[in-house]
Structures are given as C-alpha cells and as structure tokens.
mmCIF file of C-alpha atoms in Angstrom:
data_model
loop_
_atom_site.group_PDB
_atom_site.id
_atom_site.type_symbol
_atom_site.label_atom_id
_atom_site.label_comp_id
_atom_site.label_asym_id
_atom_site.label_seq_id
_atom_site.Cartn_x
_atom_site.Cartn_y
_atom_site.Cartn_z
ATOM 1 C CA UNK T 1045 -28.300 179.598 87.206
ATOM 2 C CA UNK T 1046 -29.301 182.076 89.972
ATOM 3 C CA UNK T 1047 -31.799 180.309 92.230
ATOM 4 C CA UNK T 1048 -32.719 183.216 94.567
ATOM 5 C CA UNK T 1049 -33.654 186.846 93.915
ATOM 6 C CA UNK T 1050 -30.625 189.172 93.887
ATOM 7 C CA UNK T 1051 -30.622 192.889 94.619
ATOM 8 C CA UNK T 1052 -28.324 195.103 92.552
ATOM 9 C CA UNK T 1053 -27.867 198.784 91.719
ATOM 10 C CA UNK T 1054 -28.309 200.018 88.168
ATOM 11 C CA UNK T 1055 -26.157 202.697 86.531
ATOM 12 C CA UNK T 1056 -28.285 205.386 88.171
ATOM 13 C CA UNK T 1057 -27.706 203.958 91.636
ATOM 14 C CA UNK T 1058 -31.279 202.698 91.994
ATOM 15 C CA UNK T 1059 -31.756 199.376 93.798
ATOM 16 C CA UNK T 1060 -33.400 196.755 91.631
ATOM 17 C CA UNK T 1061 -34.162 193.043 91.984
ATOM 18 C CA UNK T 1062 -33.069 190.345 89.523
ATOM 19 C CA UNK T 1063 -35.550 187.492 89.805
ATOM 20 C CA UNK T 1064 -34.193 184.028 90.480
ATOM 21 C CA UNK T 1065 -34.581 181.132 88.074
ATOM 22 C CA UNK T 1066 -36.819 178.142 88.841
ATOM 23 C CA UNK T 1067 -36.199 175.314 86.344
ATOM 24 C CA UNK T 1068 -38.693 172.976 88.049
ATOM 25 C CA UNK T 1069 -41.760 173.868 90.131
ATOM 26 C CA UNK T 1070 -44.374 171.843 91.986
ATOM 27 C CA UNK T 1071 -48.052 172.717 92.166
ATOM 28 C CA UNK T 1072 -50.811 171.177 94.307
ATOM 29 C CA UNK T 1073 -54.458 171.229 93.140
ATOM 30 C CA UNK T 1074 -57.538 169.951 94.974
ATOM 31 C CA UNK T 1075 -59.501 167.225 93.250
ATOM 32 C CA UNK T 1076 -62.844 165.466 93.640
ATOM 33 C CA UNK T 1077 -63.406 161.764 94.434
ATOM 34 C CA UNK T 1078 -64.318 161.117 90.781
ATOM 35 C CA UNK T 1079 -61.464 163.161 89.263
ATOM 36 C CA UNK T 1080 -59.549 161.134 86.636
ATOM 37 C CA UNK T 1081 -56.092 161.456 85.172
ATOM 38 C CA UNK T 1082 -57.708 162.542 81.876
ATOM 39 C CA UNK T 1083 -59.147 165.579 83.659
ATOM 40 C CA UNK T 1084 -55.731 166.587 84.968
ATOM 41 C CA UNK T 1085 -54.142 166.024 81.526
ATOM 42 C CA UNK T 1086 -56.790 168.294 80.020
ATOM 43 C CA UNK T 1087 -55.861 170.971 82.589
ATOM 44 C CA UNK T 1088 -52.074 170.785 82.053
ATOM 45 C CA UNK T 1089 -52.524 170.765 78.249
ATOM 46 C CA UNK T 1090 -54.525 174.007 78.484
ATOM 47 C CA UNK T 1091 -51.764 175.543 80.631
ATOM 48 C CA UNK T 1092 -49.177 174.466 78.043
ATOM 49 C CA UNK T 1093 -51.178 175.921 75.147
ATOM 50 C CA UNK T 1094 -51.607 179.317 76.871
ATOM 51 C CA UNK T 1095 -48.257 179.841 78.634
ATOM 52 C CA UNK T 1096 -45.911 177.197 77.135
ATOM 53 C CA UNK T 1097 -45.276 175.541 80.514
ATOM 54 C CA UNK T 1098 -45.140 171.718 80.265
ATOM 55 C CA UNK T 1099 -46.096 169.226 83.018
ATOM 56 C CA UNK T 1100 -43.605 166.358 83.431
ATOM 57 C CA UNK T 1101 -45.189 164.440 86.355
ATOM 58 C CA UNK T 1102 -48.662 164.093 87.870
ATOM 59 C CA UNK T 1103 -49.401 162.220 91.120
ATOM 60 C CA UNK T 1104 -52.882 161.937 92.651
ATOM 61 C CA UNK T 1105 -53.072 161.513 96.467
ATOM 62 C CA UNK T 1106 -56.330 160.032 97.684
ATOM 63 C CA UNK T 1107 -55.145 158.579 101.021
ATOM 64 C CA UNK T 1108 -54.378 161.795 102.956
ATOM 65 C CA UNK T 1109 -56.640 163.653 105.417
ATOM 66 C CA UNK T 1110 -57.328 163.987 109.154
ATOM 67 C CA UNK T 1111 -59.810 163.062 111.896
ATOM 68 C CA UNK T 1112 -61.686 166.002 113.389
ATOM 69 C CA UNK T 1113 -61.971 163.788 116.461
ATOM 70 C CA UNK T 1114 -59.110 161.221 116.621
ATOM 71 C CA UNK T 1115 -61.297 158.901 118.695
ATOM 72 C CA UNK T 1116 -64.202 158.984 116.232
ATOM 73 C CA UNK T 1117 -63.417 157.296 112.913
ATOM 74 C CA UNK T 1118 -66.572 158.778 111.364
ATOM 75 C CA UNK T 1119 -65.049 162.284 111.591
ATOM 76 C CA UNK T 1120 -62.458 161.521 108.866
ATOM 77 C CA UNK T 1121 -62.023 164.392 106.403
ATOM 78 C CA UNK T 1122 -60.232 163.435 103.198
ATOM 79 C CA UNK T 1123 -57.691 165.773 101.634
ATOM 80 C CA UNK T 1124 -57.981 164.812 97.953
ATOM 81 C CA UNK T 1125 -55.320 166.561 95.873
ATOM 82 C CA UNK T 1126 -52.804 166.076 93.079
ATOM 83 C CA UNK T 1127 -49.123 167.049 92.825
ATOM 84 C CA UNK T 1128 -48.007 168.391 89.420
ATOM 85 C CA UNK T 1129 -44.324 168.846 88.557
ATOM 86 C CA UNK T 1130 -43.813 171.582 85.917
ATOM 87 C CA UNK T 1131 -40.881 172.192 83.553
ATOM 88 C CA UNK T 1132 -40.564 175.947 84.120
ATOM 89 C CA UNK T 1133 -37.917 176.540 81.392
ATOM 90 C CA UNK T 1134 -38.601 178.106 77.992
ATOM 91 C CA UNK T 1135 -36.403 175.821 75.850
ATOM 92 C CA UNK T 1136 -36.372 178.309 72.979
ATOM 93 C CA UNK T 1137 -34.756 181.055 75.073
ATOM 94 C CA UNK T 1138 -33.162 178.951 77.836
ATOM 95 C CA UNK T 1139 -34.778 181.192 80.486
ATOM 96 C CA UNK T 1140 -37.389 180.358 83.092
ATOM 97 C CA UNK T 1141 -40.971 181.512 82.604
ATOM 98 C CA UNK T 1142 -41.965 184.711 84.399
ATOM 99 C CA UNK T 1143 -45.695 184.732 85.204
ATOM 100 C CA UNK T 1144 -47.473 187.709 86.674
ATOM 101 C CA UNK T 1145 -50.007 187.653 89.505
ATOM 102 C CA UNK T 1146 -52.765 187.900 86.899
ATOM 103 C CA UNK T 1147 -51.431 184.805 85.113
ATOM 104 C CA UNK T 1148 -51.334 182.813 88.370
ATOM 105 C CA UNK T 1149 -54.932 183.867 89.088
ATOM 106 C CA UNK T 1150 -55.970 182.695 85.624
ATOM 107 C CA UNK T 1151 -54.247 179.353 86.273
ATOM 108 C CA UNK T 1152 -56.363 178.910 89.424
ATOM 109 C CA UNK T 1153 -59.491 179.862 87.441
ATOM 110 C CA UNK T 1154 -58.517 177.241 84.868
ATOM 111 C CA UNK T 1155 -58.157 174.566 87.591
ATOM 112 C CA UNK T 1156 -61.656 175.290 88.945
ATOM 113 C CA UNK T 1157 -63.154 175.376 85.428
ATOM 114 C CA UNK T 1158 -61.422 172.244 84.114
ATOM 115 C CA UNK T 1159 -61.881 170.081 87.210
ATOM 116 C CA UNK T 1160 -65.331 171.540 87.985
ATOM 117 C CA UNK T 1161 -64.208 172.653 91.451
ATOM 118 C CA UNK T 1162 -65.345 175.630 93.501
ATOM 119 C CA UNK T 1163 -62.953 178.547 92.975
ATOM 120 C CA UNK T 1164 -61.173 179.545 96.207
ATOM 121 C CA UNK T 1165 -61.106 183.149 97.330
ATOM 122 C CA UNK T 1166 -58.462 185.255 95.644
ATOM 123 C CA UNK T 1167 -55.459 186.503 97.541
ATOM 124 C CA UNK T 1168 -56.598 190.087 96.907
ATOM 125 C CA UNK T 1169 -59.796 189.327 98.834
ATOM 126 C CA UNK T 1170 -58.264 187.381 101.757
ATOM 127 C CA UNK T 1171 -54.827 189.054 101.985
ATOM 128 C CA UNK T 1172 -53.369 185.568 102.646
ATOM 129 C CA UNK T 1173 -49.833 184.746 101.557
ATOM 130 C CA UNK T 1174 -48.709 181.515 99.924
ATOM 131 C CA UNK T 1175 -47.340 178.927 102.364
ATOM 132 C CA UNK T 1176 -45.032 175.978 101.763
ATOM 133 C CA UNK T 1177 -46.565 172.551 102.373
ATOM 134 C CA UNK T 1178 -45.182 171.973 105.888
ATOM 135 C CA UNK T 1179 -45.965 175.551 106.933
ATOM 136 C CA UNK T 1180 -49.470 175.121 105.567
ATOM 137 C CA UNK T 1181 -50.024 171.970 107.676
ATOM 138 C CA UNK T 1182 -48.763 173.743 110.795
ATOM 139 C CA UNK T 1183 -50.906 176.812 110.097
ATOM 140 C CA UNK T 1184 -53.951 174.594 109.582
ATOM 141 C CA UNK T 1185 -53.297 172.837 112.885
ATOM 142 C CA UNK T 1186 -52.986 176.172 114.647
ATOM 143 C CA UNK T 1187 -56.249 177.277 113.069
ATOM 144 C CA UNK T 1188 -58.039 174.156 114.366
ATOM 145 C CA UNK T 1189 -56.591 174.764 117.841
ATOM 146 C CA UNK T 1190 -57.780 178.369 117.742
ATOM 147 C CA UNK T 1191 -61.249 177.216 116.709
ATOM 148 C CA UNK T 1192 -61.411 174.956 119.766
ATOM 149 C CA UNK T 1193 -60.364 177.885 121.992
ATOM 150 C CA UNK T 1194 -63.070 180.037 120.408
ATOM 151 C CA UNK T 1195 -65.666 177.322 120.972
ATOM 152 C CA UNK T 1196 -64.799 177.199 124.694
ATOM 153 C CA UNK T 1197 -64.916 180.977 124.949
ATOM 154 C CA UNK T 1198 -68.319 181.134 123.211
ATOM 155 C CA UNK T 1199 -69.791 178.494 125.540
ATOM 156 C CA UNK T 1200 -68.391 180.320 128.544
ATOM 157 C CA UNK T 1201 -69.916 183.616 127.373
ATOM 158 C CA UNK T 1202 -73.246 181.899 126.732
ATOM 159 C CA UNK T 1203 -73.106 180.352 130.217
ATOM 160 C CA UNK T 1204 -72.489 183.723 131.805
ATOM 161 C CA UNK T 1205 -75.313 185.271 129.800
ATOM 162 C CA UNK T 1206 -77.820 182.591 130.796
ATOM 163 C CA UNK T 1207 -76.872 182.217 134.434
ATOM 164 C CA UNK T 1208 -75.266 185.495 135.363
ATOM 165 C CA UNK T 1209 -78.424 187.301 136.429
ATOM 166 C CA UNK T 1210 -79.631 184.446 138.597
ATOM 167 C CA UNK T 1211 -76.247 184.090 140.282
ATOM 168 C CA UNK T 1212 -75.880 187.800 140.884
ATOM 169 C CA UNK T 1213 -79.399 188.177 142.322
ATOM 170 C CA UNK T 1214 -78.985 185.181 144.577
ATOM 171 C CA UNK T 1215 -82.276 183.625 143.361
ATOM 172 C CA UNK T 1216 -80.861 180.905 141.154
ATOM 173 C CA UNK T 1217 -83.259 177.988 141.238
ATOM 174 C CA UNK T 1218 -82.455 174.357 141.007
ATOM 175 C CA UNK T 1219 -82.983 174.304 137.229
ATOM 176 C CA UNK T 1220 -80.605 177.170 136.793
ATOM 177 C CA UNK T 1221 -77.969 175.650 138.992
ATOM 178 C CA UNK T 1222 -78.309 172.305 137.189
ATOM 179 C CA UNK T 1223 -77.892 173.959 133.777
ATOM 180 C CA UNK T 1224 -74.924 175.906 135.032
ATOM 181 C CA UNK T 1225 -73.364 172.727 136.409
ATOM 182 C CA UNK T 1226 -73.980 170.927 133.112
ATOM 183 C CA UNK T 1227 -72.297 173.685 131.133
ATOM 184 C CA UNK T 1228 -69.447 173.798 133.566
ATOM 185 C CA UNK T 1229 -69.075 170.054 133.099
ATOM 186 C CA UNK T 1230 -69.027 170.527 129.284
ATOM 187 C CA UNK T 1231 -66.519 173.357 129.711
ATOM 188 C CA UNK T 1232 -64.318 171.125 131.828
ATOM 189 C CA UNK T 1233 -64.584 168.356 129.225
ATOM 190 C CA UNK T 1234 -63.522 170.735 126.462
ATOM 191 C CA UNK T 1235 -60.608 171.989 128.560
ATOM 192 C CA UNK T 1236 -59.459 168.410 129.158
ATOM 193 C CA UNK T 1237 -59.961 167.496 125.497
ATOM 194 C CA UNK T 1238 -58.141 170.521 124.125
ATOM 195 C CA UNK T 1239 -54.605 169.437 125.176
ATOM 196 C CA UNK T 1240 -55.305 165.966 123.778
ATOM 197 C CA UNK T 1241 -56.380 167.364 120.429
ATOM 198 C CA UNK T 1242 -53.412 169.708 120.395
ATOM 199 C CA UNK T 1243 -51.143 166.757 121.138
ATOM 200 C CA UNK T 1244 -52.842 164.720 118.414
ATOM 201 C CA UNK T 1245 -52.371 167.560 115.932
ATOM 202 C CA UNK T 1246 -48.735 167.961 116.934
ATOM 203 C CA UNK T 1247 -48.197 164.212 116.607
ATOM 204 C CA UNK T 1248 -49.789 164.241 113.141
ATOM 205 C CA UNK T 1249 -47.580 167.164 112.179
ATOM 206 C CA UNK T 1250 -44.489 165.297 113.382
ATOM 207 C CA UNK T 1251 -45.622 162.187 111.526
ATOM 208 C CA UNK T 1252 -46.064 164.241 108.360
ATOM 209 C CA UNK T 1253 -42.567 165.710 108.728
ATOM 210 C CA UNK T 1254 -41.128 162.254 109.414
ATOM 211 C CA UNK T 1255 -42.895 160.829 106.332
ATOM 212 C CA UNK T 1256 -41.439 163.655 104.246
ATOM 213 C CA UNK T 1257 -37.983 162.991 105.698
ATOM 214 C CA UNK T 1258 -38.225 159.247 104.991
ATOM 215 C CA UNK T 1259 -39.421 159.927 101.432
ATOM 216 C CA UNK T 1260 -36.542 162.336 100.794
ATOM 217 C CA UNK T 1261 -34.094 159.852 102.314
ATOM 218 C CA UNK T 1262 -35.415 157.128 100.049
ATOM 219 C CA UNK T 1263 -35.068 159.391 97.028
ATOM 220 C CA UNK T 1264 -31.468 160.204 97.986
ATOM 221 C CA UNK T 1265 -30.751 156.511 98.437
ATOM 222 C CA UNK T 1266 -32.128 155.768 94.975
ATOM 223 C CA UNK T 1267 -30.012 158.583 93.485
ATOM 224 C CA UNK T 1268 -26.896 157.251 95.250
ATOM 225 C CA UNK T 1269 -27.671 153.770 93.930
ATOM 226 C CA UNK T 1270 -28.056 155.148 90.415
ATOM 227 C CA UNK T 1271 -24.767 157.032 90.705
ATOM 228 C CA UNK T 1272 -23.002 153.847 91.875
ATOM 229 C CA UNK T 1273 -24.463 151.932 88.923
ATOM 230 C CA UNK T 1274 -23.277 154.625 86.497
ATOM 231 C CA UNK T 1275 -19.805 154.636 88.098
ATOM 232 C CA UNK T 1276 -19.630 150.836 87.804
ATOM 233 C CA UNK T 1277 -20.681 151.053 84.160
ATOM 234 C CA UNK T 1278 -18.086 153.772 83.534
ATOM 235 C CA UNK T 1279 -15.331 151.663 85.113
ATOM 236 C CA UNK T 1280 -16.411 148.703 82.988
ATOM 237 C CA UNK T 1281 -16.299 150.818 79.818
ATOM 238 C CA UNK T 1282 -12.864 152.222 80.735
ATOM 239 C CA UNK T 1283 -11.554 148.710 81.389
ATOM 240 C CA UNK T 1284 -12.984 147.461 78.091
ATOM 241 C CA UNK T 1285 -11.346 150.313 76.201
ATOM 242 C CA UNK T 1286 -8.045 149.622 77.958
ATOM 243 C CA UNK T 1287 -8.265 145.954 76.953
ATOM 244 C CA UNK T 1288 -9.143 146.942 73.373
ATOM 245 C CA UNK T 1289 -6.145 149.277 73.243
ATOM 246 C CA UNK T 1290 -3.889 146.572 74.627
ATOM 247 C CA UNK T 1291 -5.151 144.135 71.984
ATOM 248 C CA UNK T 1292 -4.598 146.746 69.262
ATOM 249 C CA UNK T 1293 -1.074 147.409 70.530
ATOM 250 C CA UNK T 1294 -0.415 143.667 70.500
ATOM 251 C CA UNK T 1295 -1.624 143.338 66.891
ATOM 252 C CA UNK T 1296 0.388 146.401 65.806
ATOM 253 C CA UNK T 1297 3.545 145.045 67.443
ATOM 254 C CA UNK T 1298 2.902 141.654 65.845
ATOM 255 C CA UNK T 1299 2.498 143.279 62.443
ATOM 256 C CA UNK T 1300 5.687 145.291 63.008
ATOM 257 C CA UNK T 1301 7.561 142.056 63.787
ATOM 258 C CA UNK T 1302 6.106 140.405 60.674
ATOM 259 C CA UNK T 1303 7.107 143.379 58.507
ATOM 260 C CA UNK T 1304 10.598 143.435 59.982
ATOM 261 C CA UNK T 1305 10.972 139.690 59.417
ATOM 262 C CA UNK T 1306 9.528 140.084 55.906
ATOM 263 C CA UNK T 1307 12.041 142.800 55.085
ATOM 264 C CA UNK T 1308 14.928 140.740 56.420
ATOM 265 C CA UNK T 1309 13.869 137.715 54.375
ATOM 266 C CA UNK T 1310 13.284 139.901 51.348
ATOM 267 C CA UNK T 1311 16.755 141.382 51.629
ATOM 268 C CA UNK T 1312 18.337 137.970 52.066
ATOM 269 C CA UNK T 1313 16.359 136.472 49.187
ATOM 270 C CA UNK T 1314 17.033 139.329 46.796
ATOM 271 C CA UNK T 1315 20.748 139.229 47.590
ATOM 272 C CA UNK T 1316 20.869 135.759 46.032
ATOM 273 C CA UNK T 1317 19.440 136.980 42.726
ATOM 274 C CA UNK T 1318 21.209 138.754 39.925
ATOM 275 C CA UNK T 1319 21.030 142.524 39.881
ATOM 276 C CA UNK T 1320 18.626 142.743 36.903
ATOM 277 C CA UNK T 1321 16.377 139.936 38.204
ATOM 278 C CA UNK T 1322 16.415 141.549 41.637
ATOM 279 C CA UNK T 1323 15.194 144.789 40.077
ATOM 280 C CA UNK T 1324 12.409 142.950 38.252
ATOM 281 C CA UNK T 1325 11.229 141.220 41.469
ATOM 282 C CA UNK T 1326 11.240 144.539 43.364
ATOM 283 C CA UNK T 1327 9.104 146.023 40.585
ATOM 284 C CA UNK T 1328 6.567 143.168 40.998
ATOM 285 C CA UNK T 1329 6.505 143.693 44.777
ATOM 286 C CA UNK T 1330 5.977 147.447 44.354
ATOM 287 C CA UNK T 1331 3.186 146.700 41.874
ATOM 288 C CA UNK T 1332 1.143 144.453 44.223
ATOM 289 C CA UNK T 1333 1.692 146.756 47.228
ATOM 290 C CA UNK T 1334 0.649 149.880 45.312
ATOM 291 C CA UNK T 1335 -2.693 148.324 44.315
ATOM 292 C CA UNK T 1336 -2.434 149.640 40.736
ATOM 293 C CA UNK T 1337 -4.277 147.759 38.009
ATOM 294 C CA UNK T 1338 -1.275 147.745 35.639
ATOM 295 C CA UNK T 1339 2.496 148.095 35.998
ATOM 296 C CA UNK T 1340 3.738 151.671 36.041
ATOM 297 C CA UNK T 1341 6.140 152.812 33.332
ATOM 298 C CA UNK T 1342 9.058 152.525 35.743
ATOM 299 C CA UNK T 1343 8.024 149.077 37.041
ATOM 300 C CA UNK T 1344 7.588 147.772 33.485
ATOM 301 C CA UNK T 1345 10.997 149.245 32.553
ATOM 302 C CA UNK T 1346 12.767 147.371 35.423
ATOM 303 C CA UNK T 1347 11.137 144.092 34.305
ATOM 304 C CA UNK T 1348 12.027 144.616 30.624
ATOM 305 C CA UNK T 1349 15.675 145.349 31.479
ATOM 306 C CA UNK T 1350 15.964 141.820 32.846
ATOM 307 C CA UNK T 1351 13.945 140.213 30.050
ATOM 308 C CA UNK T 1352 15.925 142.010 27.312
ATOM 309 C CA UNK T 1353 18.972 139.964 28.249
ATOM 310 C CA UNK T 1354 17.039 136.670 27.942
ATOM 311 C CA UNK T 1355 16.479 135.042 24.541
ATOM 312 C CA UNK T 1356 13.141 133.440 25.433
ATOM 313 C CA UNK T 1357 10.798 136.118 26.690
ATOM 314 C CA UNK T 1358 8.137 133.685 27.911
ATOM 315 C CA UNK T 1359 10.708 131.789 29.891
ATOM 316 C CA UNK T 1360 12.104 135.058 31.275
ATOM 317 C CA UNK T 1361 8.599 136.082 32.372
ATOM 318 C CA UNK T 1362 8.231 132.727 34.131
ATOM 319 C CA UNK T 1363 11.539 133.263 35.932
ATOM 320 C CA UNK T 1364 10.414 136.693 37.245
ATOM 321 C CA UNK T 1365 7.070 135.160 38.316
ATOM 322 C CA UNK T 1366 8.708 132.227 40.167
ATOM 323 C CA UNK T 1367 11.182 134.544 41.890
ATOM 324 C CA UNK T 1368 8.290 136.768 43.048
ATOM 325 C CA UNK T 1369 6.095 133.948 44.380
ATOM 326 C CA UNK T 1370 7.390 134.115 48.018
ATOM 327 C CA UNK T 1371 6.078 137.684 48.205
ATOM 328 C CA UNK T 1372 2.675 137.179 46.563
ATOM 329 C CA UNK T 1373 -0.721 136.353 48.112
ATOM 330 C CA UNK T 1374 -2.963 133.741 46.533
ATOM 331 C CA UNK T 1375 -5.249 136.306 44.863
ATOM 332 C CA UNK T 1376 -2.240 138.216 43.460
ATOM 333 C CA UNK T 1377 -0.532 135.358 41.646
ATOM 334 C CA UNK T 1378 -2.823 135.202 38.601
ATOM 335 C CA UNK T 1379 -2.830 138.979 38.185
ATOM 336 C CA UNK T 1380 1.012 139.179 38.263
ATOM 337 C CA UNK T 1381 1.338 136.185 35.971
ATOM 338 C CA UNK T 1382 -1.026 137.787 33.425
ATOM 339 C CA UNK T 1383 0.792 141.137 33.541
ATOM 340 C CA UNK T 1384 4.205 139.435 33.024
ATOM 341 C CA UNK T 1385 2.787 137.380 30.150
ATOM 342 C CA UNK T 1386 1.481 140.562 28.485
ATOM 343 C CA UNK T 1387 4.949 142.192 28.764
ATOM 344 C CA UNK T 1388 6.588 139.102 27.254
ATOM 345 C CA UNK T 1389 4.065 139.071 24.377
ATOM 346 C CA UNK T 1390 4.614 142.807 23.708
ATOM 347 C CA UNK T 1391 8.401 142.283 23.625
ATOM 348 C CA UNK T 1392 8.058 139.341 21.207
ATOM 349 C CA UNK T 1393 5.890 141.421 18.913
ATOM 350 C CA UNK T 1394 8.391 144.276 19.051
ATOM 351 C CA UNK T 1395 11.176 141.831 18.117
ATOM 352 C CA UNK T 1396 9.157 140.491 15.166
ATOM 353 C CA UNK T 1397 8.423 144.017 13.931
ATOM 354 C CA UNK T 1398 12.098 144.921 14.200
ATOM 355 C CA UNK T 1399 13.073 141.839 12.157
ATOM 356 C CA UNK T 1400 10.449 142.650 9.569
ATOM 357 C CA UNK T 1401 11.783 146.175 9.152
ATOM 358 C CA UNK T 1402 15.335 144.762 8.821
ATOM 359 C CA UNK T 1403 14.322 142.324 6.073
ATOM 360 C CA UNK T 1404 12.454 145.025 4.233
ATOM 361 C CA UNK T 1405 15.485 147.248 4.200
#
C-alpha cells in the first residue's frame, strides 16, 4: 500500500501523480454543549449513505479549551469538538476512497446541517490551507500573540492622535498630560503582560505536545502488552500441540508393540495347530479384521477344508471357534460362533442330500 503521493512519467513522458492510499483517517468536528452521540451517529450514517465511508470510532472532547487571561478563570473558552475515525477503504474494490474538493465541502455542509452548527467559511473564500492538529494549535497561539501586538499598536496610535497636537504645540494642559500618562501606563502594562501571555501560550503548547506524546506512549505500551500476550498464547498453543504429538507418538508406538506381540503370539499359537485347522483359524481372524458381515468365499472354503475331514460337523465348528477365541473380542464371539454354526449346518444338509441321492440311485 503506497502511503504517500508518487510522481511518475507516463508513456508520453508527461509527469503525473499517483495518489497515496489512506486506509484510516481522522476528522475533527466542532460540537455544541448539548450535542449528543445520537447527533453524531446521524451525521456519520448520512456520510456512509452518500459516499460509502464508514465511521469506526467517535470520541467527544468536552474538557479542552484555553483561558484568554490565564489569571482570570472567568475568561475560559471551551473548545468543544469530537474526533471521528473513518474506515477510508472501499471493501468491494480494495481501494481507498478518493473524494474531490466538492465532496469535502459537502461533508462540511452536512456537519453544520446535522449538528445545527454555523457553517465555517469555505477555503475558496479564505484561501486558508488545512493544518494538522499540532500546527493548528501553534498557528492559533501565534494569531493570539499577533492580536495582542495589534492591540498595543492601536492604543499607541490612538494615544498619538489624542495627545500629539498638544505635545507638539507645547500647550498640553494637566488633563492632557494625565491622560497621556494613563495611556502610557496601560501601554507599559500591556508590554509587560505580552511576554507573560506568550510564555503561557508556549507552555500550553508544550503541555499539549507532552499530553499527545504521553497518550501515544501509552498506546504503544498497550500494543506491546497485547503482542506479548499473543506471543505467550502462541507459545502455549505450540507447547500443547507438541505434547499432543508426543502423546500420539506414544500411543502409536504402544500399538505397534501390541501388534508385534500379537503377531508373535499368533505365529506361535498357530504353529501348534494342524495345517487345516490353522488355515481355518486364519480365515476367522481375517473375517473379524475385514469387518465383513459374512465369510468370503475363500474364508468359508478354508474353514470347510478342515471340517470336511471331521465326522461331526458341529464338533468341528466348535473346535475352530475355541481355537479362534484368543484372537476374538467380546462382541465378535457370538457373530463368529453363529457363522461357524451356519457353515456346519449347511455341510450337514449337503451330506444328507448326497445320501438321499445315493439311496435313490
């Protein structure tokens, strides 16, 4: 994002300016003693409806101002205003809003209309340029100092006008001399007061700058604190994930050891069985591990090869079941037992049908 304006040359060699982007802007509007937050919300909503710019923060300042005479508390002049933070990005295009001078003038008209304030003079009428907040304070203080200088000059001119003829002619009477002395005394007082007021204005300016610096320092401290909290949270999450991974690795290694031990015991156990019975037990193990509802054709064939050599099919089915028990879970036993019983029953029926066909022949 380019923050400042950038000059560049187009294909014709002409110098042009690419405007900088301002994602967030701050505006300051004057308010009245009875201005409410609802009035400001009405204003920012109207701005949003017309230009699409959305306000994200509003702060009213009612405790700022200055004393025209620092020694006289009754000369306090309040500076009632509100700070408005604007989201200056068009979220449909991803670009910042570009308002013309006419748009900015309409925004000021809208402030005066919505808040029922007197519209300030337009820049076209005054020729004044926009000043940043600190520059504005300094310019205002310089203006007040210049006004004091002008007041002294006016009184001096008036004194010369009223007493000049009498002094020049040498016929100044006592009244004239007394008035001249009084004005000189007032002039001297203003001269003595001017440095004090300038010093007071300078002190207020320094205090304003210091307050701004303290506020910015506090904001940076809060941001640093937030960053530290996020870093602590991130470290905690990383540590938790590491512990979870370690626990998963431990469980996987444990399962691997169990499987290895299971295979060793399976191999040792099956080695003690006959070849046909060993094949039948392997078929049962494959059946429960595959999760199929019924024995596959191959699994059923391995079981029948063993049972064909046994005269009592029910007893043979019981032998296969008992030999498979070490490898079955509790919820698998009944299912295997039922499947083996069905195979034994089918084989008995096949034997009876074969005998019936033999007797018929």
